[in-house]
Amino acid sequence: MTDVKAEWEKALAEKDCEKLLELFDDYIESIEDEEELRRELERLKDVVIECEDPYELAHEIGHVYAHLDDVEGGIDLYKRLVELKKDDPEEYATALYYLADAYEHFGKPDKAIEVYQKLLEHEEEVLRNEKEIALTLANLAVNYDDVGETEKAIELMERAREIFERLKDEKNRMISLLDLAHFKYELGDYEAAEALIREVLRNPRDDEVEINAKLIEAEIWAGREEYGKAFKALRDALLKAINVSDDVFGLVFDTLVDFIEGLFNEGSYEVIAKNMDAFADLFEDDTAYFFKAIGELARWKAGDEDAKARFDELYSKVKNEELRSILDEWKMPKLSLNLGL
């Protein structure tokens, strides 16, 4: 610890931002006293504003403040950077983007909208970069949707889509269509959402776009209560995600788990039971036993007492603690209060 502290102090004195980022986790996690931690973060913020590229460190600092239930402590750093960059139009735009992104990341979409709007005005009046204008319109749309103004979100995303189309930026055009499909789904316009997904899936695309299209397609089928088709779309997404990246795979897997949990909560045991083998077949490790166990758990909850023994046997083969904890939660009976009122 002494060596890390000495390196930290040296990096602070030399304003060596790369070294500070490298030491950040080890040093910050070693501080147990909250007041000392806050003092150290303030010292660090004074150095970060002088970094050539301050935003990765700012992100790490923001997360520590959020852990301290003080999101504004981290946001303050982004605000200081915005003020410092005002005289450089390009740097000012970058600082505004990261401030808006921080508000969005830390669950303040209303504040993110304010900053993205300011960024949009700057881009339209000063920088006049059409692609950046379109990207900001898209970010604005997502945040308007987050605050429940989905009609406004659609209007802004349509503007972004038109620009991407004019610029022949096919990937971003596809992403804008995915967002529009999600917005239409949220408004209950399943036919419009499905038409947009079909357009995405019949065009050349990269893997992540296709995966997200399949996730939204699953939403649409679930909204129509066509759960078998929703499971098929989720399986297609999971199969593709296996070969993309751990982050993308994790997103799809978590989406699938949430979907299954929702069906358990609804008591839709039969549809769960008959769809789990298709997911088990995708894996050669204990994830296969996990999905098979889910199927047996659903049969058990549906009243098949013989399924309990099959579930217990499969459960014993699941070594991954996170997967076991999911099964542990789902096998517990749901409590209900009958107050007789």
Tab-separated table of C-alpha atoms in Angstrom:
chain	number	residue	atom	x	y	z
A	1	MET	CA	0.000	0.000	0.000
A	2	THR	CA	2.880	2.368	0.844
A	3	ASP	CA	4.311	1.937	-2.658
A	4	VAL	CA	0.937	2.644	-4.289
A	5	LYS	CA	0.486	5.772	-2.178
A	6	ALA	CA	3.961	6.995	-3.065
A	7	GLU	CA	3.309	6.387	-6.770
A	8	TRP	CA	-0.048	8.131	-6.460
A	9	GLU	CA	1.466	11.212	-4.830
A	10	LYS	CA	4.187	11.338	-7.481
A	11	ALA	CA	1.629	11.060	-10.288
A	12	LEU	CA	-0.494	13.803	-8.711
A	13	ALA	CA	2.505	16.099	-8.372
A	14	GLU	CA	3.549	15.477	-11.969
A	15	LYS	CA	-0.054	15.613	-13.220
A	16	ASP	CA	0.551	12.265	-14.915
A	17	CYS	CA	-3.026	11.432	-15.902
A	18	GLU	CA	-2.223	8.078	-17.497
A	19	LYS	CA	-0.483	6.905	-14.334
A	20	LEU	CA	-3.335	8.169	-12.162
A	21	LEU	CA	-5.799	6.179	-14.248
A	22	GLU	CA	-3.603	3.091	-13.948
A	23	LEU	CA	-3.395	3.436	-10.136
A	24	PHE	CA	-6.973	4.608	-9.610
A	25	ASP	CA	-8.725	1.376	-8.580
A	26	ASP	CA	-5.983	0.103	-6.263
A	27	TYR	CA	-5.467	3.412	-4.510
A	28	ILE	CA	-9.059	4.599	-4.194
A	29	GLU	CA	-10.291	1.202	-2.970
A	30	SER	CA	-7.650	1.273	-0.223
A	31	ILE	CA	-9.189	4.384	1.383
A	32	GLU	CA	-11.675	3.311	4.047
A	33	ASP	CA	-12.584	6.664	5.617
A	34	GLU	CA	-15.261	8.521	3.632
A	35	GLU	CA	-14.036	12.006	4.477
A	36	GLU	CA	-10.498	11.090	3.457
A	37	LEU	CA	-11.864	9.623	0.236
A	38	ARG	CA	-13.752	12.820	-0.558
A	39	ARG	CA	-10.631	14.924	0.077
A	40	GLU	CA	-8.631	12.695	-2.232
A	41	LEU	CA	-11.259	12.942	-4.959
A	42	GLU	CA	-11.184	16.737	-4.725
A	43	ARG	CA	-7.388	16.740	-5.076
A	44	LEU	CA	-7.718	14.485	-8.082
A	45	LYS	CA	-10.384	16.666	-9.710
A	46	ASP	CA	-8.020	19.648	-9.546
A	47	VAL	CA	-5.483	17.671	-11.565
A	48	VAL	CA	-7.959	16.068	-13.989
A	49	ILE	CA	-9.123	19.416	-15.369
A	50	GLU	CA	-5.578	19.875	-16.699
A	51	CYS	CA	-5.389	16.455	-18.390
A	52	GLU	CA	-5.173	16.431	-22.167
A	53	ASP	CA	-7.911	13.762	-22.229
A	54	PRO	CA	-9.706	13.982	-18.866
A	55	TYR	CA	-12.861	12.032	-19.580
A	56	GLU	CA	-11.884	8.476	-18.671
A	57	LEU	CA	-10.664	9.592	-15.258
A	58	ALA	CA	-13.755	11.786	-14.886
A	59	HIS	CA	-15.890	8.703	-15.531
A	60	GLU	CA	-14.106	6.728	-12.813
A	61	ILE	CA	-14.421	9.627	-10.354
A	62	GLY	CA	-18.122	9.938	-11.163
A	63	HIS	CA	-18.698	6.302	-10.279
A	64	VAL	CA	-17.038	6.710	-6.884
A	65	TYR	CA	-19.207	9.737	-6.103
A	66	ALA	CA	-22.283	7.783	-7.180
A	67	HIS	CA	-21.243	5.025	-4.760
A	68	LEU	CA	-21.160	7.732	-2.084
A	69	ASP	CA	-24.722	8.760	-3.050
A	70	ASP	CA	-23.353	12.059	-4.335
A	71	VAL	CA	-23.834	12.035	-8.102
A	72	GLU	CA	-23.463	15.814	-8.218
A	73	GLY	CA	-19.940	15.516	-6.822
A	74	GLY	CA	-18.938	13.753	-10.022
A	75	ILE	CA	-21.092	15.896	-12.289
A	76	ASP	CA	-19.332	18.974	-10.892
A	77	LEU	CA	-16.115	17.870	-12.596
A	78	TYR	CA	-17.829	17.644	-15.990
A	79	LYS	CA	-19.307	21.123	-15.453
A	80	ARG	CA	-15.853	22.525	-14.692
A	81	LEU	CA	-14.540	20.984	-17.894
A	82	VAL	CA	-17.348	22.585	-19.906
A	83	GLU	CA	-16.450	26.020	-18.490
A	84	LEU	CA	-12.761	25.500	-19.211
A	85	LYS	CA	-13.347	24.469	-22.843
A	86	LYS	CA	-15.672	27.323	-23.835
A	87	ASP	CA	-13.072	29.117	-25.963
A	88	ASP	CA	-12.400	26.097	-28.202
A	89	PRO	CA	-15.520	25.188	-30.248
A	90	GLU	CA	-14.507	21.545	-30.831
A	91	GLU	CA	-13.380	20.936	-27.250
A	92	TYR	CA	-16.480	22.707	-25.934
A	93	ALA	CA	-18.699	20.357	-27.939
A	94	THR	CA	-16.799	17.355	-26.567
A	95	ALA	CA	-17.159	18.607	-22.991
A	96	LEU	CA	-20.889	19.203	-23.446
A	97	TYR	CA	-21.305	15.689	-24.846
A	98	TYR	CA	-19.563	14.090	-21.862
A	99	LEU	CA	-21.586	16.180	-19.405
A	100	ALA	CA	-24.830	15.108	-21.087
A	101	ASP	CA	-23.644	11.496	-21.217
A	102	ALA	CA	-22.805	11.607	-17.491
A	103	TYR	CA	-26.278	12.885	-16.634
A	104	GLU	CA	-27.747	10.102	-18.789
A	105	HIS	CA	-25.476	7.443	-17.298
A	106	PHE	CA	-26.330	8.442	-13.729
A	107	GLY	CA	-30.082	8.410	-14.290
A	108	LYS	CA	-30.865	12.096	-14.870
A	109	PRO	CA	-32.374	12.146	-18.384
A	110	ASP	CA	-34.087	15.493	-17.809
A	111	LYS	CA	-30.708	17.139	-17.174
A	112	ALA	CA	-29.188	15.226	-20.088
A	113	ILE	CA	-31.859	16.714	-22.377
A	114	GLU	CA	-30.938	20.249	-21.293
A	115	VAL	CA	-27.267	19.701	-22.103
A	116	TYR	CA	-27.855	17.808	-25.356
A	117	GLN	CA	-30.118	20.675	-26.466
A	118	LYS	CA	-27.321	23.145	-25.780
A	119	LEU	CA	-24.911	20.880	-27.694
A	120	LEU	CA	-27.334	20.670	-30.628
A	121	GLU	CA	-27.561	24.457	-30.841
A	122	HIS	CA	-23.758	24.709	-30.769
A	123	GLU	CA	-23.417	22.106	-33.519
A	124	GLU	CA	-26.072	23.719	-35.716
A	125	GLU	CA	-24.863	27.295	-35.297
A	126	VAL	CA	-21.083	26.899	-34.955
A	127	LEU	CA	-19.662	23.521	-35.980
A	128	ARG	CA	-22.252	22.607	-38.635
A	129	ASN	CA	-21.184	18.970	-38.773
A	130	GLU	CA	-24.218	17.047	-40.041
A	131	LYS	CA	-23.192	13.692	-38.640
A	132	GLU	CA	-22.645	15.121	-35.152
A	133	ILE	CA	-25.987	16.928	-35.393
A	134	ALA	CA	-27.686	13.632	-36.222
A	135	LEU	CA	-25.947	11.796	-33.373
A	136	THR	CA	-27.040	14.467	-30.907
A	137	LEU	CA	-30.614	14.327	-32.217
A	138	ALA	CA	-30.540	10.562	-31.619
A	139	ASN	CA	-29.218	11.023	-28.062
A	140	LEU	CA	-31.913	13.607	-27.391
A	141	ALA	CA	-34.544	11.185	-28.673
A	142	VAL	CA	-33.435	8.388	-26.345
A	143	ASN	CA	-33.579	10.692	-23.331
A	144	TYR	CA	-36.985	12.105	-24.273
A	145	ASP	CA	-38.208	8.519	-24.400
A	146	ASP	CA	-36.719	7.929	-20.950
A	147	VAL	CA	-38.805	10.790	-19.520
A	148	GLY	CA	-41.965	9.432	-21.171
A	149	GLU	CA	-42.138	11.816	-24.143
A	150	THR	CA	-42.059	9.080	-26.761
A	151	GLU	CA	-43.828	11.084	-29.480
A	152	LYS	CA	-41.120	13.755	-29.186
A	153	ALA	CA	-38.505	11.001	-29.269
A	154	ILE	CA	-39.909	9.693	-32.554
A	155	GLU	CA	-39.881	13.179	-34.086
A	156	LEU	CA	-36.216	13.716	-33.183
A	157	MET	CA	-35.132	10.220	-34.246
A	158	GLU	CA	-36.836	10.686	-37.617
A	159	ARG	CA	-34.763	13.827	-38.137
A	160	ALA	CA	-31.618	11.893	-37.244
A	161	ARG	CA	-32.561	9.043	-39.584
A	162	GLU	CA	-33.064	11.442	-42.495
A	163	ILE	CA	-29.587	12.905	-41.991
A	164	PHE	CA	-27.930	9.477	-41.732
A	165	GLU	CA	-29.720	8.449	-44.907
A	166	ARG	CA	-28.569	11.574	-46.739
A	167	LEU	CA	-24.981	10.989	-45.550
A	168	LYS	CA	-25.203	7.315	-46.575
A	169	ASP	CA	-24.188	6.376	-43.008
A	170	GLU	CA	-25.804	2.968	-43.144
A	171	LYS	CA	-24.859	1.676	-39.698
A	172	ASN	CA	-26.226	4.707	-37.866
A	173	ARG	CA	-29.314	4.676	-40.077
A	174	MET	CA	-29.938	1.074	-39.033
A	175	ILE	CA	-29.470	1.985	-35.367
A	176	SER	CA	-31.956	4.855	-35.731
A	177	LEU	CA	-34.469	2.420	-37.236
A	178	LEU	CA	-33.983	0.103	-34.247
A	179	ASP	CA	-34.672	2.970	-31.849
A	180	LEU	CA	-37.739	3.980	-33.842
A	181	ALA	CA	-38.983	0.389	-33.710
A	182	HIS	CA	-38.561	0.373	-29.934
A	183	PHE	CA	-40.413	3.687	-29.599
A	184	LYS	CA	-43.265	2.425	-31.797
A	185	TYR	CA	-43.429	-0.741	-29.692
A	186	GLU	CA	-43.685	1.351	-26.524
A	187	LEU	CA	-46.657	3.212	-28.017
A	188	GLY	CA	-48.330	-0.116	-28.832
A	189	ASP	CA	-47.926	0.252	-32.600
A	190	TYR	CA	-46.619	-3.274	-33.111
A	191	GLU	CA	-47.183	-3.336	-36.871
A	192	ALA	CA	-45.061	-0.227	-37.442
A	193	ALA	CA	-42.373	-1.577	-35.112
A	194	GLU	CA	-42.323	-4.925	-36.913
A	195	ALA	CA	-42.052	-3.231	-40.327
A	196	LEU	CA	-38.998	-1.284	-39.136
A	197	ILE	CA	-37.361	-4.449	-37.796
A	198	ARG	CA	-37.983	-6.207	-41.117
A	199	GLU	CA	-36.273	-3.334	-42.914
A	200	VAL	CA	-33.228	-3.652	-40.668
A	201	LEU	CA	-32.989	-7.425	-41.017
A	202	ARG	CA	-33.219	-7.481	-44.814
A	203	ASN	CA	-30.307	-5.052	-45.222
A	204	PRO	CA	-26.576	-5.717	-44.894
A	205	ARG	CA	-25.730	-5.221	-41.237
A	206	ASP	CA	-23.143	-5.881	-38.574
A	207	ASP	CA	-23.654	-8.417	-35.811
A	208	GLU	CA	-24.556	-5.961	-33.052
A	209	VAL	CA	-27.244	-4.324	-35.173
A	210	GLU	CA	-28.730	-7.726	-35.977
A	211	ILE	CA	-28.642	-8.766	-32.313
A	212	ASN	CA	-30.420	-5.606	-31.188
A	213	ALA	CA	-32.979	-6.053	-33.965
A	214	LYS	CA	-33.709	-9.540	-32.650
A	215	LEU	CA	-34.086	-8.223	-29.092
A	216	ILE	CA	-36.653	-5.659	-30.214
A	217	GLU	CA	-38.369	-8.304	-32.337
A	218	ALA	CA	-38.654	-10.400	-29.158
A	219	GLU	CA	-40.234	-7.409	-27.385
A	220	ILE	CA	-42.814	-7.114	-30.141
A	221	TRP	CA	-43.742	-10.828	-30.060
A	222	ALA	CA	-43.936	-10.721	-26.263
A	223	GLY	CA	-46.219	-7.689	-26.472
A	224	ARG	CA	-48.511	-9.779	-28.662
A	225	GLU	CA	-48.212	-12.658	-26.178
A	226	GLU	CA	-46.684	-14.860	-28.887
A	227	TYR	CA	-44.088	-16.144	-26.483
A	228	GLY	CA	-42.770	-18.978	-28.627
A	229	LYS	CA	-41.800	-16.505	-31.350
A	230	ALA	CA	-40.289	-14.207	-28.710
A	231	PHE	CA	-38.123	-17.086	-27.470
A	232	LYS	CA	-37.019	-17.855	-31.033
A	233	ALA	CA	-35.919	-14.239	-31.557
A	234	LEU	CA	-34.032	-14.319	-28.254
A	235	ARG	CA	-32.346	-17.583	-29.211
A	236	ASP	CA	-31.254	-16.095	-32.538
A	237	ALA	CA	-29.814	-13.104	-30.667
A	238	LEU	CA	-28.014	-15.288	-28.121
A	239	LEU	CA	-26.552	-17.560	-30.811
A	240	LYS	CA	-25.157	-14.560	-32.683
A	241	ALA	CA	-23.889	-12.914	-29.464
A	242	ILE	CA	-21.811	-15.955	-28.477
A	243	ASN	CA	-19.277	-15.020	-31.152
A	244	VAL	CA	-19.369	-11.222	-30.765
A	245	SER	CA	-18.145	-10.142	-27.316
A	246	ASP	CA	-18.644	-10.837	-23.631
A	247	ASP	CA	-20.456	-7.515	-23.159
A	248	VAL	CA	-22.946	-8.147	-25.949
A	249	PHE	CA	-23.465	-11.736	-24.828
A	250	GLY	CA	-24.076	-10.527	-21.267
A	251	LEU	CA	-26.677	-8.033	-22.465
A	252	VAL	CA	-28.589	-10.683	-24.406
A	253	PHE	CA	-28.300	-13.272	-21.631
A	254	ASP	CA	-29.589	-10.806	-19.027
A	255	THR	CA	-32.476	-9.855	-21.329
A	256	LEU	CA	-33.385	-13.517	-21.724
A	257	VAL	CA	-33.227	-14.146	-17.972
A	258	ASP	CA	-35.463	-11.117	-17.298
A	259	PHE	CA	-37.947	-12.402	-19.878
A	260	ILE	CA	-38.054	-15.864	-18.306
A	261	GLU	CA	-38.467	-14.349	-14.849
A	262	GLY	CA	-41.422	-12.315	-16.089
A	263	LEU	CA	-43.060	-15.460	-17.419
A	264	PHE	CA	-42.489	-17.238	-14.097
A	265	ASN	CA	-44.136	-14.318	-12.321
A	266	GLU	CA	-47.111	-14.577	-14.687
A	267	GLY	CA	-47.389	-18.321	-14.120
A	268	SER	CA	-46.675	-19.115	-17.799
A	269	TYR	CA	-44.919	-22.353	-16.900
A	270	GLU	CA	-45.811	-24.397	-19.965
A	271	VAL	CA	-44.306	-21.940	-22.452
A	272	ILE	CA	-41.096	-21.806	-20.398
A	273	ALA	CA	-40.836	-25.586	-20.160
A	274	LYS	CA	-41.164	-26.229	-23.863
A	275	ASN	CA	-38.601	-23.618	-24.926
A	276	MET	CA	-35.627	-24.289	-22.639
A	277	ASP	CA	-34.063	-27.212	-24.530
A	278	ALA	CA	-33.485	-24.925	-27.529
A	279	PHE	CA	-31.262	-22.734	-25.339
A	280	ALA	CA	-29.561	-25.649	-23.599
A	281	ASP	CA	-28.485	-26.972	-27.002
A	282	LEU	CA	-26.373	-23.825	-27.562
A	283	PHE	CA	-23.974	-24.682	-24.718
A	284	GLU	CA	-21.498	-27.398	-23.797
A	285	ASP	CA	-20.770	-26.213	-20.229
A	286	ASP	CA	-23.035	-26.100	-17.168
A	287	THR	CA	-25.106	-23.355	-18.815
A	288	ALA	CA	-26.826	-26.210	-20.652
A	289	TYR	CA	-27.829	-27.743	-17.299
A	290	PHE	CA	-29.005	-24.301	-16.174
A	291	PHE	CA	-31.529	-24.041	-19.001
A	292	LYS	CA	-32.633	-27.658	-18.637
A	293	ALA	CA	-33.133	-27.027	-14.913
A	294	ILE	CA	-35.322	-24.020	-15.706
A	295	GLY	CA	-37.514	-26.260	-17.848
A	296	GLU	CA	-37.910	-28.781	-15.037
A	297	LEU	CA	-38.554	-26.011	-12.516
A	298	ALA	CA	-41.372	-24.748	-14.710
A	299	ARG	CA	-42.871	-28.251	-14.923
A	300	TRP	CA	-42.556	-28.633	-11.156
A	301	LYS	CA	-44.306	-25.297	-10.557
A	302	ALA	CA	-47.010	-26.382	-13.018
A	303	GLY	CA	-47.786	-29.377	-10.790
A	304	ASP	CA	-45.537	-32.172	-12.092
A	305	GLU	CA	-44.094	-33.541	-8.830
A	306	ASP	CA	-41.697	-35.867	-10.691
A	307	ALA	CA	-40.025	-32.781	-12.150
A	308	LYS	CA	-38.641	-31.849	-8.723
A	309	ALA	CA	-36.204	-34.771	-8.721
A	310	ARG	CA	-35.117	-33.968	-12.270
A	311	PHE	CA	-34.644	-30.313	-11.281
A	312	ASP	CA	-32.545	-31.247	-8.219
A	313	GLU	CA	-30.284	-33.468	-10.309
A	314	LEU	CA	-29.732	-30.775	-12.934
A	315	TYR	CA	-29.263	-28.097	-10.268
A	316	SER	CA	-26.430	-30.145	-8.735
A	317	LYS	CA	-24.599	-30.000	-12.075
A	318	VAL	CA	-24.696	-26.200	-12.273
A	319	LYS	CA	-21.377	-25.037	-10.794
A	320	ASN	CA	-21.600	-21.362	-11.775
A	321	GLU	CA	-22.641	-19.498	-8.603
A	322	GLU	CA	-24.474	-16.716	-10.460
A	323	LEU	CA	-26.583	-19.229	-12.381
A	324	ARG	CA	-27.296	-21.193	-9.193
A	325	SER	CA	-28.433	-18.006	-7.435
A	326	ILE	CA	-30.952	-17.350	-10.224
A	327	LEU	CA	-32.368	-20.838	-9.812
A	328	ASP	CA	-32.388	-20.403	-6.017
A	329	GLU	CA	-34.477	-17.252	-6.344
A	330	TRP	CA	-36.921	-18.729	-8.846
A	331	LYS	CA	-37.558	-21.953	-6.938
A	332	MET	CA	-38.660	-20.031	-3.840
A	333	PRO	CA	-42.445	-19.784	-3.483
A	334	LYS	CA	-43.905	-16.342	-4.063
A	335	LEU	CA	-45.431	-14.919	-0.905
A	336	SER	CA	-48.823	-13.254	-1.022
A	337	LEU	CA	-50.711	-11.456	1.720
A	338	ASN	CA	-54.395	-12.255	2.116
A	339	LEU	CA	-55.604	-9.685	4.587
A	340	GLY	CA	-59.289	-10.493	4.221
A	341	LEU	CA	-60.233	-6.856	3.899
